[in-house]
Short mmCIF file of C-alpha atoms in Angstrom, two decimals:
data_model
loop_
_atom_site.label_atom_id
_atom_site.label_comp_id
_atom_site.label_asym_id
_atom_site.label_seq_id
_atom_site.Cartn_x
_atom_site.Cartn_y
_atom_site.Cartn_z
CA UNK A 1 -80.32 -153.54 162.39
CA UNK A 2 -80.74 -157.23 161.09
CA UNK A 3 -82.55 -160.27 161.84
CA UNK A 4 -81.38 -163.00 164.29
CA UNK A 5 -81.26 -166.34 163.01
CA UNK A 6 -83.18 -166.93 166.63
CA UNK A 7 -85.86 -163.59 165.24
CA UNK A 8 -86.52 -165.90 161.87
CA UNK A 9 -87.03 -169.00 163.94
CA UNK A 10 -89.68 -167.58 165.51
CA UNK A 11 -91.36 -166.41 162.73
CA UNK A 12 -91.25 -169.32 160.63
CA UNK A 13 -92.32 -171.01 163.73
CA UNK A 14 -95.52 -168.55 163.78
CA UNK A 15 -96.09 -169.22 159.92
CA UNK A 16 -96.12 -172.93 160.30
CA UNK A 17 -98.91 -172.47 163.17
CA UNK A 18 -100.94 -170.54 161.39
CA UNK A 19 -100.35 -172.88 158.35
CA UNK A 20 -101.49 -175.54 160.41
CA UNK A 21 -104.41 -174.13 161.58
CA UNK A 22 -105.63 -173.24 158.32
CA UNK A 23 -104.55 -176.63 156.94
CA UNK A 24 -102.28 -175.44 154.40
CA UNK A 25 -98.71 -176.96 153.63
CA UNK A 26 -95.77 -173.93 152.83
CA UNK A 27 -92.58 -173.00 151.80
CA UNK A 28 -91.95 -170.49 154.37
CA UNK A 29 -88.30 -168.30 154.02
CA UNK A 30 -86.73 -165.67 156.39
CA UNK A 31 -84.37 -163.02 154.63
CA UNK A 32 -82.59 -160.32 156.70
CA UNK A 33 -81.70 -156.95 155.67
CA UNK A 34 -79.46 -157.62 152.88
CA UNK A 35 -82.45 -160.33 151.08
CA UNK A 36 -79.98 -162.82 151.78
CA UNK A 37 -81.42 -166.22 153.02
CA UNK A 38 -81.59 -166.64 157.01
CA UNK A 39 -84.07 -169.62 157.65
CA UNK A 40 -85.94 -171.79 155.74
CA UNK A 41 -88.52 -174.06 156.55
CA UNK A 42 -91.15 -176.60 153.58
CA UNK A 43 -93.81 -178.17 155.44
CA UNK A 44 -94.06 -182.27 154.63
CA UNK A 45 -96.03 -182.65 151.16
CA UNK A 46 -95.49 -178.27 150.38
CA UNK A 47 -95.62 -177.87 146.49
CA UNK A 48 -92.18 -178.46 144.95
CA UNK A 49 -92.84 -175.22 142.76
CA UNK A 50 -93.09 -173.28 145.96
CA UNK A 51 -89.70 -173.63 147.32
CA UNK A 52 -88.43 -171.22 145.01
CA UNK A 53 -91.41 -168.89 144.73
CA UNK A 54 -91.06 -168.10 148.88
CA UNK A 55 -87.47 -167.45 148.71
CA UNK A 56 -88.06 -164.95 145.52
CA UNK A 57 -91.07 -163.64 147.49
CA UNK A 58 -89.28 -162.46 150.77
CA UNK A 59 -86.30 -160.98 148.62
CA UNK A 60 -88.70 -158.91 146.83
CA UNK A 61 -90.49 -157.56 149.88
CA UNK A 62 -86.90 -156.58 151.18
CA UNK A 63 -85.76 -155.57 147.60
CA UNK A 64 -88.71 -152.74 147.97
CA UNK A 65 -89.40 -152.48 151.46
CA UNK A 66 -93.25 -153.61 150.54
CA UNK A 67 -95.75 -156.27 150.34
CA UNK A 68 -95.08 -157.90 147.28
CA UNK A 69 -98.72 -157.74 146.54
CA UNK A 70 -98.50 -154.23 146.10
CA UNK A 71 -95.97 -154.38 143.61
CA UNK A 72 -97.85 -157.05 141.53
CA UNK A 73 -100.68 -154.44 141.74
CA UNK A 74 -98.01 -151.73 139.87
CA UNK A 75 -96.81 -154.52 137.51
CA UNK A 76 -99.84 -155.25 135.76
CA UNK A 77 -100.19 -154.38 131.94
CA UNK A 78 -100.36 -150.75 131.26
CA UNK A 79 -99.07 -150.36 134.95
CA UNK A 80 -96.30 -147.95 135.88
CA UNK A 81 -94.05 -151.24 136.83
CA UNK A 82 -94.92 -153.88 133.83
CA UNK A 83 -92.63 -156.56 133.86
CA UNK A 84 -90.19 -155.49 136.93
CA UNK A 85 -90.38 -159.49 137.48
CA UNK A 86 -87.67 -159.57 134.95
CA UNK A 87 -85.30 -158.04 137.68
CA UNK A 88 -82.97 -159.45 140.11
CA UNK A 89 -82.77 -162.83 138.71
CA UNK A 90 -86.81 -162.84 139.16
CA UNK A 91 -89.10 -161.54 141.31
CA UNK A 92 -92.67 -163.32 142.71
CA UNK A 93 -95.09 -159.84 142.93
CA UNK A 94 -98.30 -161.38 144.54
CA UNK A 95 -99.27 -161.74 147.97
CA UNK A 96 -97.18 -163.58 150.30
CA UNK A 97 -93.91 -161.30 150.60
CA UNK A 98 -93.96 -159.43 153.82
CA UNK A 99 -91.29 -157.05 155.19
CA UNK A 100 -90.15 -157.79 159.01
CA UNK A 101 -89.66 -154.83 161.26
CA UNK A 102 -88.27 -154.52 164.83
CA UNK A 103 -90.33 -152.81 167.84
CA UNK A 104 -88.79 -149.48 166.31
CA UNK A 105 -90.22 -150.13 162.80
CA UNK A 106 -87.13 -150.51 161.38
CA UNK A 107 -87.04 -153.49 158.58
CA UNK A 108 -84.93 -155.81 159.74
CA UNK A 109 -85.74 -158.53 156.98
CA UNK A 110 -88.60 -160.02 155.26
CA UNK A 111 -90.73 -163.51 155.01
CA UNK A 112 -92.00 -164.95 152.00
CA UNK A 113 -94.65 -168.02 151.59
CA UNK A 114 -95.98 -169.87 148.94
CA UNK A 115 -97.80 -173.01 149.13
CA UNK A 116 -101.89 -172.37 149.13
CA UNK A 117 -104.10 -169.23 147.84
CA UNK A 118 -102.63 -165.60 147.41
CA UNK A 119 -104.62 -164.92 150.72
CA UNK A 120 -103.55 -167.94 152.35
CA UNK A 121 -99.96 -167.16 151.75
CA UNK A 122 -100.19 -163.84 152.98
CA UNK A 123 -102.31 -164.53 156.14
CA UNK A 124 -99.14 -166.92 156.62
CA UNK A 125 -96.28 -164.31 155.90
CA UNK A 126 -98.27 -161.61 158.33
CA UNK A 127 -98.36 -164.37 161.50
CA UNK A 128 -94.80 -164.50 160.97
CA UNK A 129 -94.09 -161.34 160.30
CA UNK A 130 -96.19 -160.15 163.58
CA UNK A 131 -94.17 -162.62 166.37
CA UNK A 132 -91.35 -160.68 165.66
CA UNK B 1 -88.67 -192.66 152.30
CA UNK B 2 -88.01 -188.68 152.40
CA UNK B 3 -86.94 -186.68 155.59
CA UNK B 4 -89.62 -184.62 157.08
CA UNK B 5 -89.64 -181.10 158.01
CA UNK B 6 -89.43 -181.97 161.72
CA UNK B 7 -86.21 -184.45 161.09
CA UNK B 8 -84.88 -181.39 159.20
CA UNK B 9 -85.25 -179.39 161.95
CA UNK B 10 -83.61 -181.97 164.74
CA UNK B 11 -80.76 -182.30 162.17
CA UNK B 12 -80.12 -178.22 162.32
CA UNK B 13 -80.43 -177.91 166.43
CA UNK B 14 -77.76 -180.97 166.36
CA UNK B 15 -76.05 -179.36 164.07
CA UNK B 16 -75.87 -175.43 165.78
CA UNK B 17 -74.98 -177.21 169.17
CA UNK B 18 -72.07 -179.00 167.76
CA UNK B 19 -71.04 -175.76 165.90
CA UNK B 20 -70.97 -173.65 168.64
CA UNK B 21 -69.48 -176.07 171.20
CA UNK B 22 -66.46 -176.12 168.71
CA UNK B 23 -66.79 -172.18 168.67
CA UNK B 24 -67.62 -171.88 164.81
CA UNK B 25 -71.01 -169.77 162.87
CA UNK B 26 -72.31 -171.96 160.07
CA UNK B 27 -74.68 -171.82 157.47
CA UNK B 28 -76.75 -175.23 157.78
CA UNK B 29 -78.96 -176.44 154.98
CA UNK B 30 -80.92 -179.70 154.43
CA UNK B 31 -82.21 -181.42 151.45
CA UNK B 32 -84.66 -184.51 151.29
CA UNK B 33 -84.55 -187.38 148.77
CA UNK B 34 -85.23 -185.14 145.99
CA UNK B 35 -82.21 -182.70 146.48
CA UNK B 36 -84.31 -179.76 147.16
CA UNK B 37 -84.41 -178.09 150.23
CA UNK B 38 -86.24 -178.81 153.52
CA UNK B 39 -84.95 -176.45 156.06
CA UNK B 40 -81.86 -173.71 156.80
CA UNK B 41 -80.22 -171.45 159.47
CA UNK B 42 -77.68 -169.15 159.07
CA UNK B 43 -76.18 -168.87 162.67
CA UNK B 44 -75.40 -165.13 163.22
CA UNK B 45 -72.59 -163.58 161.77
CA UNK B 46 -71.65 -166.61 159.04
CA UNK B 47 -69.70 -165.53 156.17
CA UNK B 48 -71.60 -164.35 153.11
CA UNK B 49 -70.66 -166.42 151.06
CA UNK B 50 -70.85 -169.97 152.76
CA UNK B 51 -74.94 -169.43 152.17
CA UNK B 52 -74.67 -170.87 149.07
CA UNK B 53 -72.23 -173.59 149.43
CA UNK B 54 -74.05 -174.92 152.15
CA UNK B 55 -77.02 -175.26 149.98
CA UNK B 56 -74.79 -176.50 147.06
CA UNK B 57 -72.65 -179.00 149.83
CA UNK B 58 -76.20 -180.50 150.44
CA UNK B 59 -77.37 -181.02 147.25
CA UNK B 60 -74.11 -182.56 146.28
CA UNK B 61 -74.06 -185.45 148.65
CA UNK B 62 -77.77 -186.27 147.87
CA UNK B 63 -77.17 -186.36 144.23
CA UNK B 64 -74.52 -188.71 144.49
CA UNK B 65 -75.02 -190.11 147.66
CA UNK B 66 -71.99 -189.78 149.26
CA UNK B 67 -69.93 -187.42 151.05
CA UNK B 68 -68.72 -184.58 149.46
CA UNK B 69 -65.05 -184.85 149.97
CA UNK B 70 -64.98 -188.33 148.46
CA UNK B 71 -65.90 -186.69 145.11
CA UNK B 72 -64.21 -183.75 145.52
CA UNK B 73 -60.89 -186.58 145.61
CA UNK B 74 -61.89 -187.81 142.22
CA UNK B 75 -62.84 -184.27 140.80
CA UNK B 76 -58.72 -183.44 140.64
CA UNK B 77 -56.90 -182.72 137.79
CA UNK B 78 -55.85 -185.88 136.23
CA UNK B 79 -58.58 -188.09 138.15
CA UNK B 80 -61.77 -189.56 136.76
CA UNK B 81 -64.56 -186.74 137.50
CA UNK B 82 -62.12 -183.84 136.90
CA UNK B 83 -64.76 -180.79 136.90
CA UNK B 84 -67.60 -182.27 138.04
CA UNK B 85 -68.07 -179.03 139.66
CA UNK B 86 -69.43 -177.53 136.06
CA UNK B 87 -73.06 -179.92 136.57
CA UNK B 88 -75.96 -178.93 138.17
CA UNK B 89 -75.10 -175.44 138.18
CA UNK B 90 -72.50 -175.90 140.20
CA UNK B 91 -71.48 -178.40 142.71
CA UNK B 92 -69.28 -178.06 145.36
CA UNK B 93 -66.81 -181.13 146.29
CA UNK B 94 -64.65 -180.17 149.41
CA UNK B 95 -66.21 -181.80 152.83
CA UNK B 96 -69.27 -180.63 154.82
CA UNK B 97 -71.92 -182.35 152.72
CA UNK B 98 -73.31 -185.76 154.20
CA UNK B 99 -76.06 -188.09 153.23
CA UNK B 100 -78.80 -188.61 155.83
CA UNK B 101 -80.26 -191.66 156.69
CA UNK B 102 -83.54 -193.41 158.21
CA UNK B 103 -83.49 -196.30 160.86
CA UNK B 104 -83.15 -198.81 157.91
CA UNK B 105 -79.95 -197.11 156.29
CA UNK B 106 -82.22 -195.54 153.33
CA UNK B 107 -81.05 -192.75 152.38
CA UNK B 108 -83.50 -189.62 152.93
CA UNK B 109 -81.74 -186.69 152.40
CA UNK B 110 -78.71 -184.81 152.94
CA UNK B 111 -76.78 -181.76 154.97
CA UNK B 112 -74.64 -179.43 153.64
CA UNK B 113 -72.41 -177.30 156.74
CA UNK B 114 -70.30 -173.97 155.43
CA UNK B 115 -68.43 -171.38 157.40
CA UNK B 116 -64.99 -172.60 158.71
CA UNK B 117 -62.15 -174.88 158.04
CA UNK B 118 -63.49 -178.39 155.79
CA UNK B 119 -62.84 -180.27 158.62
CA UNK B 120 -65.32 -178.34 161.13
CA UNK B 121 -67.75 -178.17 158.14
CA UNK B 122 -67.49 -181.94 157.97
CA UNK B 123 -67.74 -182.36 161.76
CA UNK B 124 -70.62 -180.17 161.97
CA UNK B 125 -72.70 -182.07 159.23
CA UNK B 126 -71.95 -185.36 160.80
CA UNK B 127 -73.67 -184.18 163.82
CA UNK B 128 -76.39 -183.14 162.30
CA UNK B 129 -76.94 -186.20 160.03
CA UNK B 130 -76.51 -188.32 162.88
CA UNK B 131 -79.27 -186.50 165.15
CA UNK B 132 -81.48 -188.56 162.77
CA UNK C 1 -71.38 -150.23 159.76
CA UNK C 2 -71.70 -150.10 156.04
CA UNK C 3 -69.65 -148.06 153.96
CA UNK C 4 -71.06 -144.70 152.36
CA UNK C 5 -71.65 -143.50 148.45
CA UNK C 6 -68.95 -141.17 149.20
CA UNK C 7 -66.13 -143.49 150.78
CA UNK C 8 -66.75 -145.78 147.85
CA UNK C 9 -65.85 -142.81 145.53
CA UNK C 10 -63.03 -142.14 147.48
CA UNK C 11 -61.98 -145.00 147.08
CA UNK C 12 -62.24 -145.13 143.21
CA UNK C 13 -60.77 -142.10 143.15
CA UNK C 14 -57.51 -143.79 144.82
CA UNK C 15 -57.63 -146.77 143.08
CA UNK C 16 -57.86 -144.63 139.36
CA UNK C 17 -54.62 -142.43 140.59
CA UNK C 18 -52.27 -145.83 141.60
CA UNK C 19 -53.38 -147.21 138.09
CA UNK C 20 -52.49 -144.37 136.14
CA UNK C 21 -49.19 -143.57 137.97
CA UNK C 22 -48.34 -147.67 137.12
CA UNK C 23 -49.13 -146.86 133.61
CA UNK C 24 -52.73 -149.63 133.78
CA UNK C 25 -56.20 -149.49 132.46
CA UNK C 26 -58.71 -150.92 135.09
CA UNK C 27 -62.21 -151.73 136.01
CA UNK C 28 -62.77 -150.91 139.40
CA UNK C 29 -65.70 -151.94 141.39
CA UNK C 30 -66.56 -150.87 145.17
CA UNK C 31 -69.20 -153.66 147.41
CA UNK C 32 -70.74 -152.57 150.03
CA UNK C 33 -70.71 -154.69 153.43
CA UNK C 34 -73.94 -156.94 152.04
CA UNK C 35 -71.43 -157.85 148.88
CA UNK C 36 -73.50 -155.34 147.05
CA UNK C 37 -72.45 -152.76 144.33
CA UNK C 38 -72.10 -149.17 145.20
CA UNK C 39 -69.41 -147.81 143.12
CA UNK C 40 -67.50 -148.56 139.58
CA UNK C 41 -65.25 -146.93 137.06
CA UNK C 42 -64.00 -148.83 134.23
CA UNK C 43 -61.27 -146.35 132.62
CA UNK C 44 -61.34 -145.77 129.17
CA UNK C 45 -59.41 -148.48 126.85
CA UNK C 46 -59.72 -150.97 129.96
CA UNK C 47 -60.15 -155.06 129.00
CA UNK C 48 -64.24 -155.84 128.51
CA UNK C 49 -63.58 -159.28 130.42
CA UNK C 50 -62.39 -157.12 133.25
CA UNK C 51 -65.87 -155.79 133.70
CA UNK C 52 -67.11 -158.78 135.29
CA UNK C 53 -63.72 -159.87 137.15
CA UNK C 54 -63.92 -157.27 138.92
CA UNK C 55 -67.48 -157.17 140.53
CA UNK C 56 -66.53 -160.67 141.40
CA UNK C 57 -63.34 -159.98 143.03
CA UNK C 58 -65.00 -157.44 145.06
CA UNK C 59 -67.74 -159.70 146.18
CA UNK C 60 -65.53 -162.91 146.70
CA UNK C 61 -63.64 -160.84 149.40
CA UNK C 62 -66.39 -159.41 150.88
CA UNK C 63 -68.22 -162.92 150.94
CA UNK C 64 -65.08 -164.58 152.72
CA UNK C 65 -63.75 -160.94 154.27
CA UNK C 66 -60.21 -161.68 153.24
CA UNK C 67 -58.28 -161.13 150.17
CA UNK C 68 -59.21 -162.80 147.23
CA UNK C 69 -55.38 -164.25 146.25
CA UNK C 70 -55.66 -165.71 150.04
CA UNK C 71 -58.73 -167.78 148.74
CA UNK C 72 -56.81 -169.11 145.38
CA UNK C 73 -53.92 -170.65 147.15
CA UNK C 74 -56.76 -172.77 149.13
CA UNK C 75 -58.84 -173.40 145.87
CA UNK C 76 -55.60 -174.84 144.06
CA UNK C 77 -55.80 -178.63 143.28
CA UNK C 78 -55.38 -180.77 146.29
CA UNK C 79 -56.30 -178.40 148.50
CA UNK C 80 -59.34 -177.72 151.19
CA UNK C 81 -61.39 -175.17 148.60
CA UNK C 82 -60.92 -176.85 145.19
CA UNK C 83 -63.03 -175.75 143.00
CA UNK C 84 -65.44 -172.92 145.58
CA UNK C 85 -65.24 -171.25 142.53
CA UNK C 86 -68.27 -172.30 141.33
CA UNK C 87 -70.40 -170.81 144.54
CA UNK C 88 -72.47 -167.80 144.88
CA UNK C 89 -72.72 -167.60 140.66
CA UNK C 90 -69.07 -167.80 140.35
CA UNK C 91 -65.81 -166.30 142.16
CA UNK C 92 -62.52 -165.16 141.18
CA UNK C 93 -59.97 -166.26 143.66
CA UNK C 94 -56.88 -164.65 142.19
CA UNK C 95 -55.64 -161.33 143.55
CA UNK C 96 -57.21 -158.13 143.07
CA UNK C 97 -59.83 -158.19 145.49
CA UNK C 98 -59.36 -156.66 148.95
CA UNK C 99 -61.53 -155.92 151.92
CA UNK C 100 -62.42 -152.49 153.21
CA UNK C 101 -62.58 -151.57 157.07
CA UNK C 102 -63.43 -148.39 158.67
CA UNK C 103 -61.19 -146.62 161.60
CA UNK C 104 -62.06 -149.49 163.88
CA UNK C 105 -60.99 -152.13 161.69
CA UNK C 106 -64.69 -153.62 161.40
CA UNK C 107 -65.59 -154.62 157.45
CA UNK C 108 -67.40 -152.40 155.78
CA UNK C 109 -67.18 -153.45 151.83
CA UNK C 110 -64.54 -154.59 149.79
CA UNK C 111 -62.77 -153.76 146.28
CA UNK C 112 -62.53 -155.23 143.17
CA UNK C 113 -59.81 -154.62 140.47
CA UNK C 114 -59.36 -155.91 137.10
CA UNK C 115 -57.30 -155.09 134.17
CA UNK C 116 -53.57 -156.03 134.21
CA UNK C 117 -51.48 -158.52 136.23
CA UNK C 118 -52.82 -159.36 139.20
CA UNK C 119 -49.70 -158.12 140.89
CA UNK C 120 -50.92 -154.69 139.69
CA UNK C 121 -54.26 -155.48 140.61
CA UNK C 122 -53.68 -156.20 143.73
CA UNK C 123 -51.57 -152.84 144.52
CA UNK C 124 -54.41 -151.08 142.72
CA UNK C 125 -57.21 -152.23 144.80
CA UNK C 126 -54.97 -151.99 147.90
CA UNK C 127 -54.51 -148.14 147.13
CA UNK C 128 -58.25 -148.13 147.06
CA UNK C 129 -59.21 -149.93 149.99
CA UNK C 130 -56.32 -147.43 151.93
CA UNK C 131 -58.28 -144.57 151.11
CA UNK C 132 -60.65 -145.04 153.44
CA UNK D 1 -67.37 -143.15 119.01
CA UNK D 2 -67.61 -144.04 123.14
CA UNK D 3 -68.29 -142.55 126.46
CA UNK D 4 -65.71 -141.57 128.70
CA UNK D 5 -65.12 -142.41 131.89
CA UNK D 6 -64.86 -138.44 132.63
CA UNK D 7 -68.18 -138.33 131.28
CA UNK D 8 -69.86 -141.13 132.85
CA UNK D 9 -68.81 -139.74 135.96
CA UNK D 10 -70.32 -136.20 134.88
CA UNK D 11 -73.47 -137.85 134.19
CA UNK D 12 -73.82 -139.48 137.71
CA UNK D 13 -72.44 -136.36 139.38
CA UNK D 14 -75.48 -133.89 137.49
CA UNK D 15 -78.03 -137.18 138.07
CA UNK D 16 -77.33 -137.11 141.97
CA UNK D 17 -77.46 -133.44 141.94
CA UNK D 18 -80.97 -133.61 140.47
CA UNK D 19 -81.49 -136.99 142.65
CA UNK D 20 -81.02 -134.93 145.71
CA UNK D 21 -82.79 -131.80 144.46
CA UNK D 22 -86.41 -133.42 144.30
CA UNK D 23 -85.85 -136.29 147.74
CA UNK D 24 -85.28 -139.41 146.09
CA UNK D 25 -81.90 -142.05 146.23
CA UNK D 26 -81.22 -143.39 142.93
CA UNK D 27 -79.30 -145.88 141.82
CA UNK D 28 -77.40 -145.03 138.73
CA UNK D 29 -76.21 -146.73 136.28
CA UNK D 30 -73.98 -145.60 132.88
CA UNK D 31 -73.17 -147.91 129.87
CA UNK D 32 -70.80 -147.51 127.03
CA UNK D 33 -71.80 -147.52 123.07
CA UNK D 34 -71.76 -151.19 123.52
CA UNK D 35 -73.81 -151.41 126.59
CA UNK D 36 -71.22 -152.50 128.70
CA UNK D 37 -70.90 -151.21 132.51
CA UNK D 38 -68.77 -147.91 132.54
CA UNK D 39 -70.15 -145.82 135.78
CA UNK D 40 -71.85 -147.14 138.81
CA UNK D 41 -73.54 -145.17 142.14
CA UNK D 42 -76.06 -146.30 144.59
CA UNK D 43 -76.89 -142.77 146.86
CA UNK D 44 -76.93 -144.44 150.44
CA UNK D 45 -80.17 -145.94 151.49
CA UNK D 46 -81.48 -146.85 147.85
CA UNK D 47 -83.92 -149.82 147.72
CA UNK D 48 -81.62 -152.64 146.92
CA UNK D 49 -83.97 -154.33 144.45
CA UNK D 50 -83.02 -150.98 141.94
CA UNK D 51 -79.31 -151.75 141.56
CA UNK D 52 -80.06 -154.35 139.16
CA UNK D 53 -83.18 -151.94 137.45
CA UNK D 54 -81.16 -149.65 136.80
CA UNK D 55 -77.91 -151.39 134.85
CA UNK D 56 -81.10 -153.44 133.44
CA UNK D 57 -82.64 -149.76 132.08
CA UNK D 58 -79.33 -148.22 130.90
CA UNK D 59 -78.62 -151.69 128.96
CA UNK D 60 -82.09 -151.71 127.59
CA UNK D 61 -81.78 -147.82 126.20
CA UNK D 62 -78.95 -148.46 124.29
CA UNK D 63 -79.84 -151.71 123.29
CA UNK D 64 -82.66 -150.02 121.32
CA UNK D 65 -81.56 -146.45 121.17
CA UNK D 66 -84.47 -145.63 122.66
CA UNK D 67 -86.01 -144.08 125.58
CA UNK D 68 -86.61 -147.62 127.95
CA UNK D 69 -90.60 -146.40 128.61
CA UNK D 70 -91.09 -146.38 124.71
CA UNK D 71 -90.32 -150.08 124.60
CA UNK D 72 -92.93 -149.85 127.76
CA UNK D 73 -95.60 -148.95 125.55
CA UNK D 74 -94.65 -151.45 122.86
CA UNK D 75 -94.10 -154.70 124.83
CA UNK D 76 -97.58 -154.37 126.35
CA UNK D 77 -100.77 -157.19 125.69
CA UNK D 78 -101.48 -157.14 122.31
CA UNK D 79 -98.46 -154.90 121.10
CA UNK D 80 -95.67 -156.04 118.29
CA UNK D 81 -92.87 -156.31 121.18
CA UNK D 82 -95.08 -158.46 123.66
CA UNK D 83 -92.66 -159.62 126.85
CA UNK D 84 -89.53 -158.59 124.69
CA UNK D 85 -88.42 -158.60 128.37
CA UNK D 86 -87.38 -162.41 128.23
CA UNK D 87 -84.41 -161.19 125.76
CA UNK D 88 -81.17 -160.21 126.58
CA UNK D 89 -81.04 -161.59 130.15
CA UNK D 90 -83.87 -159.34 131.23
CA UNK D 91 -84.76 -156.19 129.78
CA UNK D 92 -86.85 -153.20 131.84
CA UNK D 93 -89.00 -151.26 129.79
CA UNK D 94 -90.67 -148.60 131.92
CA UNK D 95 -89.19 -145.10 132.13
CA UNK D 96 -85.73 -144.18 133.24
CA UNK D 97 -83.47 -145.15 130.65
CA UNK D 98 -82.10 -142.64 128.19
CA UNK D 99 -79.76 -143.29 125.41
CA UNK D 100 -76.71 -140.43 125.90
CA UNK D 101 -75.58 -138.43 122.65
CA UNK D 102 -72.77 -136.70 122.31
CA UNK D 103 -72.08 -132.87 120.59
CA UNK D 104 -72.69 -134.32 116.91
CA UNK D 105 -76.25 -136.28 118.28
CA UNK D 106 -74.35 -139.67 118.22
CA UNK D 107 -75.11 -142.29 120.87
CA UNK D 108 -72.31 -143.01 122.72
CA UNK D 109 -73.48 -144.49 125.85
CA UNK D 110 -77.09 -144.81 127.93
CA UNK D 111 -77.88 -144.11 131.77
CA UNK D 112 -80.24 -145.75 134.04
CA UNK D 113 -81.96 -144.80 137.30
CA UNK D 114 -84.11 -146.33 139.55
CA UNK D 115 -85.39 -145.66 143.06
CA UNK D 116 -88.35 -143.29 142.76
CA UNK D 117 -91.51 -143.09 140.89
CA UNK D 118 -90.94 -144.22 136.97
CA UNK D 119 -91.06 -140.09 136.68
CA UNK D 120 -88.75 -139.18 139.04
CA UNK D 121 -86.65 -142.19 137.72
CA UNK D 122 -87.25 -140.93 134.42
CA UNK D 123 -85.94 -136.60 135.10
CA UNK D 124 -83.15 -138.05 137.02
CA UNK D 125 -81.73 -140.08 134.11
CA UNK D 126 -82.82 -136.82 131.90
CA UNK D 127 -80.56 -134.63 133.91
CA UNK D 128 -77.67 -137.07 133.99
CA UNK D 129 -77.91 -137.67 129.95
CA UNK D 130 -78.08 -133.69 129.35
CA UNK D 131 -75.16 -133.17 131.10
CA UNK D 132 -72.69 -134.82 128.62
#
């Protein structure tokens, strides 16, 4: 199972309401289930450093199947997972990487926002995760 | 004068419509002023690996502000920008990159189109470029 | 449909019998249908540049789902692909990398050889991607 | 002296074995004496983010001729190796890399897991290096 192209619309059209409404600006990106880019949306006046961050974010909640944030939490110094960042050509391990799943709970792909707060960015990446 | 998200996204819709009335799945990618990107769809089923030079198509034509296939002419062996493609971390000079303009003939940003023959990549930017 | 641990070792399997009966050292990599790695054997003695050809061979035909050599006579100067090499961090477009299907014909991963003419490569990686 | 390609493949064979004894899917990863790429499997349904872990651990291990989680413990805040991760393209330093010796105790290769836990990662890659 993968994402549509008309399943990340939707989403990033969720994560730009919710942006809206709490009067944030993101870089919101859609991966399906090979972490390869599906849809792609930076809100007018989004931080330039974002772009990339989003994109690394959503591969890294498909790379693992998890919320990023819980792999920043394993990451830390003297941490299991200290330094995984270095992996995959870099990965973004705090909030705002969310896997996508289908109505079966399969993970079909994953969003990833960056823009505002940690807790910001992932009340963003869950309202686009959810409309799917 | 930079594109906004919202021209972006009239600039994709153009661009799927003319893509699938000529019975092709593209990856479409814009860029604003800057050369970084605004806003991307992979239609469903798009080859792999036209992700990327859609992306790369894009940032092309904004960097040099013209179509991509007029410096992918003067890229050839023996002509003036022979390997050009070695900048930037790679550029990619064969058509489906076009430079997108405002109301006053400004440029704003640029498309990139990748996933069929150069001349349906080139067809399918010009649509979307023109939806602006 | 993506192909399996074990049909990639199959297929290595095939690939290291045609390049010893030929009297040929290669590397031999195996992609899954996301242009992934699944499987590789580099045979003792084989070329150290190889390494890398061949990952890229089996990822340029899986990105494009056609055989890589197909690709080069397009890339060649003057024609439609000049220069794609320098897409998705860098393809090799000369024979040697083949797609694999399954019993219905439907893509599943592709193969990747490297070590000797490409002539040989090519009838290596075809004896791999026939195992399946 | 070098690994085989025999005995790469004798490593991966004992580290699924093991792999598939305790419920995990590893991806495994076997370098030569110079660190180079020799053996490669991913057991189907592996997180895709550990591909690139584990080549990154069996690199690291013979980089250093050292267990990779040893390197953990040295490249932490306020240690002598501090972020040696930046070197080499990316290093990983947490457990499951383990240098592989030979009959005589010489290094001849390393092996790399990841999928699990760091201590499943870690027996997995034990039981693959024992085997040679």
């Amino acid at each position: 199972m993968n994402i549509t192209l008309a399943q990340a619309e939707k989403a990033i059209v969720a994560a730009k309401q919710k942006s809206t409404a709490i009067d944030t600006k993101m870089n919101i990106a859609v991966v399906d289930a090979r972490a390869n880019l599906v849809a792609f949306g930076r809100m007018d006046g989004a931080w330039l450093g974002s772009l990339d961050i989003s994109i690394k974010k959503a591969k890294t909640a498909r790379y693992f199947d998890m919320n990023t944030g819980i792999i920043g939490e394993l990451s830390q110094p003297g941490q299991p997972l200290f330094n995984i960042e270095h992996s995959n050509n870099g990965l973004i391990t705090f909030p705002g990487g969310v896997p996508i799943k289908n109505a079966s709970g399969e993970i079909i792909g994953a969003i990833g926002v960056s823009g505002s707060s940690v807790e910001n960015d992932h009340a963003v990446a869950e309202a686009g995760a959810s409309a799917i």
